């Protein structure tokens, strides 16, 4: 078993960092803990009366059915200026068309696969019926070339979501198979602009074409595939025009397969109002917010009435010069700023949960290892031999953790590697309650939490949505090479 896991910089150069943990011991300990959820009659690990879940009431169906078609096919776009980039796209564009509906509306999306390979579509963050979740081998068969699949559901939550391929995401997401999905409030607040910003990075060759090695061994072992060409809504260096006094709702989505962004709003007055779709309990600091793959942050930005010029939103994650994500060009006649309180949601305080039943935690050890100890070939290319694991098992070999429908439990992600793991649970939201044993009160729900190298993160889940859901790392190469497991929400034991 090799313990070498390192983290890579965006240009694919690597800095090797030895993995410190004794993975074999961790696996044994976790194997014992993992059965806790099955042994008691209620599957919940913490009494449910300690928690209430307040996502908001399920909406009354509006009776409106919104029909969409998404056709996955090859296409061409321009990113670098050096030459055209061949992509895979929904309806011929990267990103695919934004799906925007009102709360209570039903969507019926016919996805047609005109690619040469199977695909599927996952509706990230939307609490869909299990059969609509779009995970091949878990909730449906993959959509074969030439075939179609109809997804139909009524999203129960308003907010910022997105859709993307859930088949071989390290290639299909990287090639461009994603788009935005916005569910508007019953009565949207009167922002002067409501704009979705999908942030992506591209690893291109000098001629502007995609680097074709989607399974590069060092990327698998380290932090996935990072590209240095950044786009917003598929465009490099996009501009947004606003007049002084405008109040903007910006919905930022990290659609990258691996790259992480630390948001810097510069001179803009920006507050976060929603994370991963759901409104926060109160406005949160937007500057410095870490947007990991899959994460969303909605910000409320007021342009001062006396402002003019260009305002930047940038990324500072790598610690070098800030990278501009979006430039907002402020000019024109000032408008009267709309006056209303930033929207907020009801977010129960679970921050003391770490102290409750400390012995009852579903622990997930996140590790990586060589799949065999055979020497690599003479070429020295060990691609494919490395596997990421959760509790010692590598997808599709996975245990199924069973949670009690309506019950509550604590999950503990233990990152025994030197890579980042943005962990994503399908079907339910959760709250972070501690990092490295220190209680935290984030004040919002999530569906993706970034677990840093060597870090331990505790979260609380109230299992509200029945079915067997996938729980995986959102660095697409980590998931493709094994970092996924199953989380079953079941009423069977009640
Ligand atoms: Cu990972």
Short mmCIF file of C-alpha atoms and ligand atoms in Angstrom, two decimals:
data_model
loop_
_atom_site.label_atom_id
_atom_site.label_comp_id
_atom_site.label_asym_id
_atom_site.label_seq_id
_atom_site.Cartn_x
_atom_site.Cartn_y
_atom_site.Cartn_z
CA UNK A 1 0.00 0.00 0.00
CA UNK A 2 1.50 3.26 -1.07
CA UNK A 3 0.92 6.30 1.05
CA UNK A 4 2.06 8.87 -1.38
CA UNK A 5 -0.64 11.40 -2.04
CA UNK A 6 0.27 14.85 -3.11
CA UNK A 7 -1.44 17.99 -4.15
CA UNK A 8 -1.03 19.56 -7.48
CA UNK A 9 -0.87 23.12 -8.62
CA UNK A 10 -2.95 24.32 -11.54
CA UNK A 11 -0.17 23.82 -14.05
CA UNK A 12 0.04 20.13 -13.21
CA UNK A 13 3.40 20.48 -11.52
CA UNK A 14 3.23 18.69 -8.24
CA UNK A 15 4.55 19.01 -4.78
CA UNK A 16 4.78 15.63 -3.19
CA UNK A 17 3.60 15.45 0.37
CA UNK A 18 3.81 12.17 2.17
CA UNK A 19 0.55 10.90 3.54
CA UNK A 20 0.86 10.69 7.25
CA UNK A 21 -1.82 8.30 8.35
CA UNK A 22 -1.64 4.57 8.75
CA UNK A 23 -4.52 3.81 6.45
CA UNK A 24 -4.87 0.16 7.34
CA UNK A 25 -5.53 0.93 11.00
CA UNK A 26 -8.05 3.57 10.12
CA UNK A 27 -9.94 1.13 7.94
CA UNK A 28 -10.25 -1.37 10.79
CA UNK A 29 -11.56 1.21 13.23
CA UNK A 30 -14.04 2.60 10.77
CA UNK A 31 -15.26 -0.83 9.85
CA UNK A 32 -16.40 -1.23 13.44
CA UNK A 33 -18.09 2.16 13.58
CA UNK A 34 -19.88 1.80 10.30
CA UNK A 35 -22.22 -0.88 11.58
CA UNK A 36 -23.64 1.36 14.29
CA UNK A 37 -26.26 2.73 11.96
CA UNK A 38 -27.61 -0.74 11.27
CA UNK A 39 -27.67 -2.16 14.76
CA UNK A 40 -30.23 -0.12 16.65
CA UNK A 41 -33.88 -0.35 15.73
CA UNK A 42 -34.05 3.28 14.72
CA UNK A 43 -31.33 3.94 12.23
CA UNK A 44 -30.72 7.42 13.54
CA UNK A 45 -27.54 7.93 15.48
CA UNK A 46 -28.84 10.86 17.48
CA UNK A 47 -32.31 11.28 18.89
CA UNK A 48 -34.36 13.15 16.42
CA UNK A 49 -35.92 15.45 19.00
CA UNK A 50 -32.61 17.19 19.26
CA UNK A 51 -33.02 18.46 15.75
CA UNK A 52 -35.60 20.04 13.61
CA UNK A 53 -35.20 20.47 9.93
CA UNK A 54 -36.54 23.64 8.43
CA UNK A 55 -36.04 23.68 4.71
CA UNK A 56 -39.38 25.43 4.32
CA UNK A 57 -42.72 23.93 3.54
CA UNK A 58 -43.08 21.89 0.42
CA UNK A 59 -44.55 24.27 -2.11
CA UNK A 60 -48.05 23.99 -3.39
CA UNK A 61 -47.78 22.72 -6.95
CA UNK A 62 -48.51 25.58 -9.30
CA UNK A 63 -50.02 23.20 -11.80
CA UNK A 64 -47.62 24.50 -14.41
CA UNK A 65 -45.54 21.91 -16.24
CA UNK A 66 -42.47 23.38 -17.91
CA UNK A 67 -41.11 21.26 -20.72
CA UNK A 68 -37.46 21.34 -21.74
CA UNK A 69 -35.30 19.29 -24.05
CA UNK A 70 -31.58 18.79 -23.57
CA UNK A 71 -29.63 17.10 -26.30
CA UNK A 72 -26.08 16.05 -25.50
CA UNK A 73 -23.86 16.16 -28.57
CA UNK A 74 -20.47 17.22 -29.79
CA UNK A 75 -19.94 20.88 -30.54
CA UNK A 76 -17.34 23.58 -30.94
CA UNK A 77 -16.71 26.72 -28.92
CA UNK A 78 -14.01 29.34 -28.60
CA UNK A 79 -12.24 29.80 -25.29
CA UNK A 80 -8.61 30.71 -25.73
CA UNK A 81 -8.42 32.61 -28.97
CA UNK A 82 -5.69 30.21 -30.09
CA UNK A 83 -8.21 28.08 -31.90
CA UNK A 84 -11.56 26.34 -31.61
CA UNK A 85 -12.23 24.00 -28.71
CA UNK A 86 -14.15 20.81 -29.33
CA UNK A 87 -16.68 20.29 -26.56
CA UNK A 88 -19.59 18.11 -25.56
CA UNK A 89 -22.58 20.31 -24.96
CA UNK A 90 -26.26 20.39 -24.17
CA UNK A 91 -28.15 22.00 -27.05
CA UNK A 92 -24.93 23.12 -28.68
CA UNK A 93 -23.68 25.51 -26.01
CA UNK A 94 -21.44 25.46 -22.94
CA UNK A 95 -23.00 25.90 -20.52
CA UNK A 96 -26.27 24.35 -21.65
CA UNK A 97 -29.41 26.46 -21.48
CA UNK A 98 -30.38 27.81 -18.07
CA UNK A 99 -33.50 26.15 -16.73
CA UNK A 100 -35.37 28.75 -14.70
CA UNK A 101 -38.75 28.00 -13.16
CA UNK A 102 -40.96 29.25 -10.36
CA UNK A 103 -41.31 27.45 -7.04
CA UNK A 104 -44.09 24.90 -7.37
CA UNK A 105 -43.61 24.38 -11.09
CA UNK A 106 -43.04 20.90 -12.42
CA UNK A 107 -40.29 20.34 -14.95
CA UNK A 108 -40.31 17.66 -17.59
CA UNK A 109 -36.90 17.46 -19.20
CA UNK A 110 -36.32 15.12 -22.11
CA UNK A 111 -32.62 14.33 -22.33
CA UNK A 112 -31.47 12.85 -25.62
CA UNK A 113 -28.04 11.36 -25.98
CA UNK A 114 -26.49 12.07 -29.37
CA UNK A 115 -23.01 11.20 -28.13
CA UNK A 116 -21.18 7.96 -28.89
CA UNK A 117 -21.02 7.06 -25.21
CA UNK A 118 -23.62 6.64 -22.44
CA UNK A 119 -24.52 9.60 -20.25
CA UNK A 120 -27.04 10.81 -17.64
CA UNK A 121 -28.09 14.06 -16.00
CA UNK A 122 -27.98 14.82 -12.28
CA UNK A 123 -29.85 17.81 -10.82
CA UNK A 124 -27.31 18.98 -8.29
CA UNK A 125 -28.88 20.06 -5.00
CA UNK A 126 -32.48 19.61 -6.04
CA UNK A 127 -34.33 17.21 -3.76
CA UNK A 128 -35.80 15.13 -6.56
CA UNK A 129 -37.56 11.78 -6.25
CA UNK A 130 -34.91 9.11 -6.07
CA UNK A 131 -35.61 7.73 -9.54
CA UNK A 132 -34.94 11.17 -11.04
CA UNK A 133 -31.49 11.68 -9.49
CA UNK A 134 -29.59 10.72 -12.62
CA UNK A 135 -26.90 8.44 -11.20
CA UNK A 136 -26.15 5.49 -13.49
CA UNK A 137 -26.10 2.19 -11.66
CA UNK A 138 -27.80 3.70 -8.60
CA UNK A 139 -31.00 5.42 -9.72
CA UNK A 140 -31.23 4.58 -13.42
CA UNK A 141 -29.51 2.85 -16.30
CA UNK A 142 -27.25 5.18 -18.25
CA UNK A 143 -28.82 6.80 -21.28
CA UNK A 144 -27.36 4.87 -24.20
CA UNK A 145 -26.27 6.57 -27.41
CA UNK A 146 -29.34 7.42 -29.46
CA UNK A 147 -31.66 7.00 -26.49
CA UNK A 148 -33.69 9.48 -24.42
CA UNK A 149 -34.75 9.69 -20.80
CA UNK A 150 -37.50 11.88 -19.39
CA UNK A 151 -36.84 13.49 -16.01
CA UNK A 152 -39.88 14.91 -14.26
CA UNK A 153 -40.03 16.45 -10.81
CA UNK A 154 -41.30 19.40 -8.79
CA UNK A 155 -38.41 21.02 -6.90
CA UNK A 156 -39.37 21.58 -3.27
CA UNK A 157 -36.83 24.35 -2.64
CA UNK A 158 -36.25 27.70 -4.32
CA UNK A 159 -32.63 28.53 -5.03
CA UNK A 160 -29.57 28.12 -7.22
CA UNK A 161 -28.90 24.63 -8.51
CA UNK A 162 -27.26 23.14 -11.58
CA UNK A 163 -27.37 20.11 -13.77
CA UNK A 164 -24.53 18.04 -15.14
CA UNK A 165 -23.58 14.67 -16.51
CA UNK A 166 -23.13 12.07 -13.79
CA UNK A 167 -21.40 9.58 -16.06
CA UNK A 168 -17.60 9.68 -16.23
CA UNK A 169 -17.70 13.24 -14.99
CA UNK A 170 -13.94 13.67 -15.24
CA UNK A 171 -14.44 13.66 -19.00
CA UNK A 172 -18.09 14.61 -19.59
CA UNK A 173 -18.22 17.58 -17.19
CA UNK A 174 -14.78 18.65 -18.33
CA UNK A 175 -15.93 18.63 -21.93
CA UNK A 176 -18.84 20.90 -21.06
CA UNK A 177 -21.96 18.91 -20.14
CA UNK A 178 -23.46 21.20 -17.52
CA UNK A 179 -25.89 24.09 -17.06
CA UNK A 180 -27.72 26.20 -14.47
CA UNK A 181 -31.04 25.38 -12.84
CA UNK A 182 -32.72 28.20 -10.93
CA UNK A 183 -35.91 27.91 -8.93
CA UNK A 184 -37.28 31.37 -8.23
CA UNK A 185 -39.12 32.33 -5.09
CA UNK A 186 -42.90 32.72 -5.17
CA UNK A 187 -42.36 36.45 -4.99
CA UNK A 188 -38.78 37.23 -6.02
CA UNK A 189 -37.15 40.17 -4.28
CA UNK A 190 -36.91 43.21 -6.55
CA UNK A 191 -33.24 42.98 -7.52
CA UNK A 192 -32.51 45.04 -10.61
CA UNK A 193 -30.58 42.09 -12.07
CA UNK A 194 -30.55 38.39 -11.22
CA UNK A 195 -27.57 36.76 -12.91
CA UNK A 196 -26.20 33.23 -12.76
CA UNK A 197 -22.42 32.91 -13.04
CA UNK A 198 -21.11 29.42 -13.77
CA UNK A 199 -17.37 29.30 -13.08
CA UNK A 200 -15.31 26.76 -14.98
CA UNK A 201 -11.66 26.16 -15.76
CA UNK A 202 -10.26 24.59 -18.89
CA UNK A 203 -7.04 22.70 -19.47
CA UNK A 204 -6.19 23.53 -23.06
CA UNK A 205 -3.32 22.78 -25.34
CA UNK A 206 -1.52 25.53 -27.19
CA UNK A 207 -3.84 25.20 -30.16
CA UNK A 208 -6.89 25.84 -27.98
CA UNK A 209 -8.04 22.22 -27.98
CA UNK A 210 -8.83 20.37 -24.77
CA UNK A 211 -5.96 18.39 -23.31
CA UNK A 212 -7.25 14.91 -24.20
CA UNK A 213 -5.80 13.05 -21.19
CA UNK A 214 -8.83 13.11 -18.89
CA UNK A 215 -7.31 10.34 -16.74
CA UNK A 216 -3.87 11.80 -16.13
CA UNK A 217 -2.25 9.80 -13.35
CA UNK A 218 -0.92 12.74 -11.36
CA UNK A 219 -4.33 14.44 -11.52
CA UNK A 220 -5.98 11.29 -10.21
CA UNK A 221 -3.52 11.04 -7.34
CA UNK A 222 -3.58 14.69 -6.40
CA UNK A 223 -6.30 17.30 -6.65
CA UNK A 224 -7.85 16.46 -9.99
CA UNK A 225 -7.60 18.32 -13.24
CA UNK A 226 -7.03 22.06 -12.94
CA UNK A 227 -7.02 24.34 -15.94
CA UNK A 228 -5.66 27.84 -16.21
CA UNK A 229 -8.23 29.21 -18.66
CA UNK A 230 -11.18 30.38 -16.58
CA UNK A 231 -14.62 31.01 -18.05
CA UNK A 232 -17.85 32.39 -16.69
CA UNK A 233 -20.89 31.05 -18.51
CA UNK A 234 -18.46 29.70 -21.09
CA UNK A 235 -16.83 33.06 -21.80
CA UNK A 236 -13.39 34.24 -20.82
CA UNK A 237 -13.18 37.71 -19.26
CA UNK A 238 -16.91 38.35 -19.27
CA UNK A 239 -18.26 41.76 -18.44
CA UNK A 240 -21.44 42.66 -16.68
CA UNK A 241 -22.92 46.12 -17.06
CA UNK A 242 -24.70 47.87 -14.22
CA UNK A 243 -25.80 51.40 -13.43
CA UNK A 244 -24.95 53.13 -10.16
CA UNK A 245 -27.49 52.25 -7.50
CA UNK A 246 -28.38 48.87 -8.94
CA UNK A 247 -28.84 45.94 -6.60
CA UNK A 248 -27.75 42.62 -8.05
CA UNK A 249 -28.36 39.05 -7.11
CA UNK A 250 -25.39 37.07 -8.36
CA UNK A 251 -25.65 33.30 -8.27
CA UNK A 252 -22.13 31.88 -8.35
CA UNK A 253 -21.72 28.19 -9.14
CA UNK A 254 -18.47 26.25 -9.21
CA UNK A 255 -18.94 23.89 -12.15
CA UNK A 256 -15.24 22.99 -12.34
CA UNK A 257 -14.28 19.35 -12.06
CA UNK A 258 -11.65 20.07 -9.42
CA UNK A 259 -10.60 23.70 -9.10
CA UNK A 260 -11.46 25.59 -5.91
CA UNK A 261 -12.06 29.35 -5.74
CA UNK A 262 -11.75 31.79 -2.86
CA UNK A 263 -14.06 34.65 -3.69
CA UNK A 264 -12.89 38.23 -3.41
CA UNK A 265 -15.44 40.95 -4.14
CA UNK A 266 -12.91 43.75 -3.97
CA UNK A 267 -14.59 47.12 -3.52
CA UNK A 268 -18.08 45.78 -4.06
CA UNK A 269 -20.48 45.72 -1.15
CA UNK A 270 -21.43 42.05 -1.28
CA UNK A 271 -23.11 39.83 1.28
CA UNK A 272 -23.85 36.15 0.93
CA UNK A 273 -27.52 35.27 1.21
CA UNK A 274 -27.69 31.63 0.14
CA UNK A 275 -25.31 28.68 0.11
CA UNK A 276 -25.85 25.57 -1.99
CA UNK A 277 -29.29 26.80 -2.94
CA UNK A 278 -30.85 27.44 0.45
CA UNK A 279 -31.03 30.84 2.13
CA UNK A 280 -28.71 31.35 5.07
CA UNK A 281 -30.19 32.28 8.45
CA UNK A 282 -28.62 35.71 8.16
CA UNK A 283 -26.28 37.42 5.70
CA UNK A 284 -22.81 35.93 5.68
CA UNK A 285 -19.38 37.17 4.74
CA UNK A 286 -18.97 36.83 1.00
CA UNK A 287 -15.31 37.85 0.84
CA UNK A 288 -13.16 34.82 1.47
CA UNK A 289 -15.93 32.33 0.87
CA UNK A 290 -14.41 29.12 -0.44
CA UNK A 291 -16.35 27.81 -3.42
CA UNK A 292 -15.44 24.17 -3.90
CA UNK A 293 -16.58 22.11 -6.88
CA UNK A 294 -20.36 21.85 -6.76
CA UNK A 295 -20.82 24.70 -4.25
CA UNK A 296 -23.03 27.72 -4.89
CA UNK A 297 -23.03 31.12 -3.23
CA UNK A 298 -25.72 33.70 -3.92
CA UNK A 299 -24.62 37.25 -3.17
CA UNK A 300 -26.53 40.47 -2.77
CA UNK A 301 -24.52 43.35 -4.25
CA UNK A 302 -25.49 46.99 -4.02
CA UNK A 303 -23.66 49.37 -6.36
CA UNK A 304 -23.24 52.75 -4.62
CA UNK A 305 -25.13 55.55 -6.36
CA UNK A 306 -21.91 57.52 -6.74
CA UNK A 307 -19.89 54.62 -8.13
CA UNK A 308 -18.41 54.41 -11.58
CA UNK A 309 -15.77 52.35 -13.32
CA UNK A 310 -14.89 48.70 -13.24
CA UNK A 311 -15.34 46.49 -10.20
CA UNK A 312 -13.78 43.04 -10.08
CA UNK A 313 -14.85 39.79 -8.57
CA UNK A 314 -11.77 37.62 -8.35
CA UNK A 315 -10.35 34.37 -7.07
CA UNK A 316 -7.48 34.20 -4.61
CA UNK A 317 -7.39 30.51 -3.75
CA UNK A 318 -3.89 29.74 -4.94
CA UNK A 319 -2.43 32.72 -3.12
CA UNK A 320 -0.85 34.25 -6.20
CA UNK A 321 -2.11 37.29 -8.04
CA UNK A 322 -5.90 37.43 -7.89
CA UNK A 323 -7.56 36.00 -11.00
CA UNK A 324 -10.43 38.06 -12.32
CA UNK A 325 -13.64 36.09 -12.60
CA UNK A 326 -16.05 38.85 -13.57
CA UNK A 327 -15.64 42.56 -14.21
CA UNK A 328 -18.68 44.70 -13.47
CA UNK A 329 -18.67 47.86 -15.52
CA UNK A 330 -20.60 50.58 -13.71
CA UNK A 331 -21.75 53.51 -15.80
CA UNK A 332 -24.85 55.45 -16.76
CA UNK A 333 -27.56 57.33 -14.95
CA UNK A 334 -27.93 56.28 -11.32
CA UNK A 335 -31.03 54.41 -10.28
CA UNK A 336 -32.74 54.44 -6.91
CA UNK A 337 -31.41 51.38 -5.03
CA UNK A 338 -34.22 48.94 -4.22
CA UNK A 339 -34.75 48.86 -0.49
CA UNK A 340 -35.47 45.52 1.16
CA UNK A 341 -33.87 43.28 3.73
CA UNK A 342 -31.59 40.60 2.30
CA UNK A 343 -33.57 37.38 1.98
CA UNK A 344 -32.98 34.81 4.70
CA UNK A 345 -34.11 31.34 5.64
CA UNK A 346 -34.81 29.48 8.82
CA UNK A 347 -31.67 27.64 9.86
CA UNK A 348 -31.79 25.80 13.18
CA UNK A 349 -28.74 26.01 15.42
CA UNK A 350 -27.21 22.56 15.65
CA UNK A 351 -23.80 23.76 16.75
CA UNK A 352 -23.97 22.02 20.12
CA UNK A 353 -24.64 18.69 18.44
CA UNK A 354 -21.03 17.73 18.60
CA UNK A 355 -21.42 17.12 22.31
CA UNK A 356 -24.44 14.88 21.98
CA UNK A 357 -23.74 11.18 21.86
CA UNK A 358 -20.12 11.64 20.86
CA UNK A 359 -19.81 7.88 20.52
CA UNK A 360 -22.49 7.72 17.88
CA UNK A 361 -21.08 8.98 14.66
CA UNK A 362 -21.00 7.51 11.18
CA UNK A 363 -17.39 7.95 10.25
CA UNK A 364 -16.09 8.05 6.71
CA UNK A 365 -12.35 7.66 6.22
CA UNK A 366 -11.19 9.25 2.99
CA UNK A 367 -7.99 7.71 1.74
CA UNK A 368 -6.09 6.84 -1.39
CA UNK A 369 -3.86 3.94 -2.20
CA UNK A 370 -2.27 2.03 -5.01
CA UNK A 371 -4.61 -0.74 -6.06
CA UNK A 372 -1.80 -3.24 -6.31
CA UNK A 373 1.82 -3.41 -5.41
CA UNK A 374 2.98 -4.53 -8.83
CA UNK A 375 5.84 -2.47 -10.12
CA UNK A 376 4.76 -0.01 -12.73
CA UNK A 377 5.79 -0.71 -16.30
CA UNK A 378 9.04 0.31 -17.82
CA UNK A 379 7.36 3.39 -19.13
CA UNK A 380 6.92 4.42 -15.54
CA UNK A 381 3.29 5.29 -16.12
CA UNK A 382 1.20 4.01 -13.25
CA UNK A 383 -2.10 5.37 -14.54
CA UNK A 384 -5.11 3.45 -13.40
CA UNK A 385 -3.44 1.72 -10.49
CA UNK A 386 -4.38 4.30 -7.94
CA UNK A 387 -7.73 4.10 -6.16
CA UNK A 388 -9.52 6.49 -3.84
CA UNK A 389 -11.46 4.86 -1.04
CA UNK A 390 -14.10 5.51 1.59
CA UNK A 391 -13.72 3.25 4.61
CA UNK A 392 -11.30 1.12 2.64
CA UNK A 393 -13.64 0.44 -0.26
CA UNK A 394 -13.40 1.86 -3.73
CA UNK A 395 -16.45 2.45 -5.93
CA UNK A 396 -18.22 0.50 -7.32
CA UNK A 397 -17.29 -1.66 -4.35
CA UNK A 398 -19.18 0.19 -1.62
CA UNK A 399 -20.98 -0.46 1.63
CA UNK A 400 -24.49 0.92 2.09
CA UNK A 401 -25.00 2.99 5.18
CA UNK A 402 -28.64 2.96 6.29
CA UNK A 403 -30.22 6.05 7.79
CA UNK A 404 -33.70 6.19 9.30
CA UNK A 405 -36.17 8.27 7.32
CA UNK A 406 -36.88 11.39 9.36
CA UNK A 407 -34.06 10.53 11.72
CA UNK A 408 -30.96 12.49 12.42
CA UNK A 409 -27.36 11.55 12.44
CA UNK A 410 -23.86 12.83 12.63
CA UNK A 411 -21.39 12.08 9.88
CA UNK A 412 -17.68 12.56 10.33
CA UNK A 413 -15.46 12.94 7.28
CA UNK A 414 -11.89 12.05 8.17
CA UNK A 415 -9.50 13.04 5.42
CA UNK A 416 -6.49 10.76 5.73
CA UNK A 417 -4.91 12.03 2.57
CA UNK A 418 -3.05 15.08 1.39
CA UNK A 419 -5.68 16.05 -1.16
CA UNK A 420 -8.86 18.09 -0.93
CA UNK A 421 -12.17 16.27 -0.92
CA UNK A 422 -15.34 18.33 -1.49
CA UNK A 423 -17.86 15.75 -0.31
CA UNK A 424 -21.34 15.82 -1.82
CA UNK A 425 -24.38 14.00 -0.48
CA UNK A 426 -27.26 13.52 -2.87
CA UNK A 427 -30.87 13.86 -1.76
CA UNK A 428 -30.41 15.84 1.47
CA UNK A 429 -28.81 18.92 2.88
CA UNK A 430 -26.63 18.99 5.97
CA UNK A 431 -24.99 21.42 8.36
CA UNK A 432 -21.34 21.54 9.35
CA UNK A 433 -21.07 21.43 13.15
CA UNK A 434 -17.33 21.02 13.77
CA UNK A 435 -13.97 21.16 12.05
CA UNK A 436 -11.09 19.28 13.61
CA UNK A 437 -13.20 18.89 16.72
CA UNK A 438 -13.85 22.61 17.13
CA UNK A 439 -17.57 23.45 17.06
CA UNK A 440 -18.64 25.80 14.31
CA UNK A 441 -21.88 27.54 13.52
CA UNK A 442 -21.98 28.17 9.81
CA UNK A 443 -25.56 29.38 9.84
CA UNK A 444 -26.50 27.68 6.58
CA UNK A 445 -27.10 24.29 5.04
CA UNK A 446 -24.87 22.71 2.40
CA UNK A 447 -24.80 19.87 -0.04
CA UNK A 448 -21.03 20.01 -0.57
CA UNK A 449 -18.44 20.44 2.17
CA UNK A 450 -14.76 20.86 1.45
CA UNK A 451 -12.62 18.62 3.64
CA UNK A 452 -9.02 19.74 3.59
CA UNK A 453 -5.97 17.52 3.69
CA UNK A 454 -5.76 15.86 7.08
CA UNK A 455 -8.91 17.60 8.23
CA UNK A 456 -11.90 16.14 10.07
CA UNK A 457 -15.34 17.65 9.45
CA UNK A 458 -18.49 16.76 11.38
CA UNK A 459 -21.89 17.34 9.83
CA UNK A 460 -25.49 16.70 10.85
CA UNK A 461 -27.95 15.22 8.40
CA UNK A 462 -31.69 14.95 8.83
CA UNK A 463 -32.59 12.18 6.43
CA UNK A 464 -35.70 13.48 4.70
CA UNK A 465 -35.65 11.87 1.29
CA UNK A 466 -36.19 8.15 0.90
CA UNK A 467 -33.99 6.09 -1.34
CA UNK A 468 -30.41 5.00 -1.88
CA UNK A 469 -28.27 8.02 -2.64
CA UNK A 470 -24.70 8.37 -3.69
CA UNK A 471 -22.27 10.22 -1.44
CA UNK A 472 -19.07 11.12 -3.22
CA UNK A 473 -16.20 13.47 -3.71
CA UNK A 474 -16.99 16.20 -6.25
CA UNK A 475 -13.46 16.24 -7.61
CA UNK A 476 -14.54 14.25 -10.61
CA UNK A 477 -11.35 12.22 -10.91
CA UNK A 478 -11.56 11.23 -7.26
CA UNK A 479 -15.12 9.98 -7.72
CA UNK A 480 -14.27 8.23 -10.98
CA UNK A 481 -11.40 6.46 -9.25
CA UNK A 482 -13.44 5.23 -6.34
CA UNK A 483 -14.34 7.92 -3.80
CA UNK A 484 -18.06 7.22 -3.56
CA UNK A 485 -20.34 5.27 -1.27
CA UNK A 486 -24.06 4.71 -0.71
CA UNK A 487 -26.34 6.39 1.81
CA UNK A 488 -29.72 4.74 2.07
CA UNK A 489 -32.62 6.57 3.69
CA UNK A 490 -35.15 3.98 4.64
CA UNK A 491 -38.37 3.68 6.62
CA UNK A 492 -38.08 -0.12 6.64
CA UNK A 493 -36.90 -0.40 10.22
CA UNK A 494 -39.63 1.76 11.72
CU1 LIG B 1 -11.72 14.04 -3.43
#
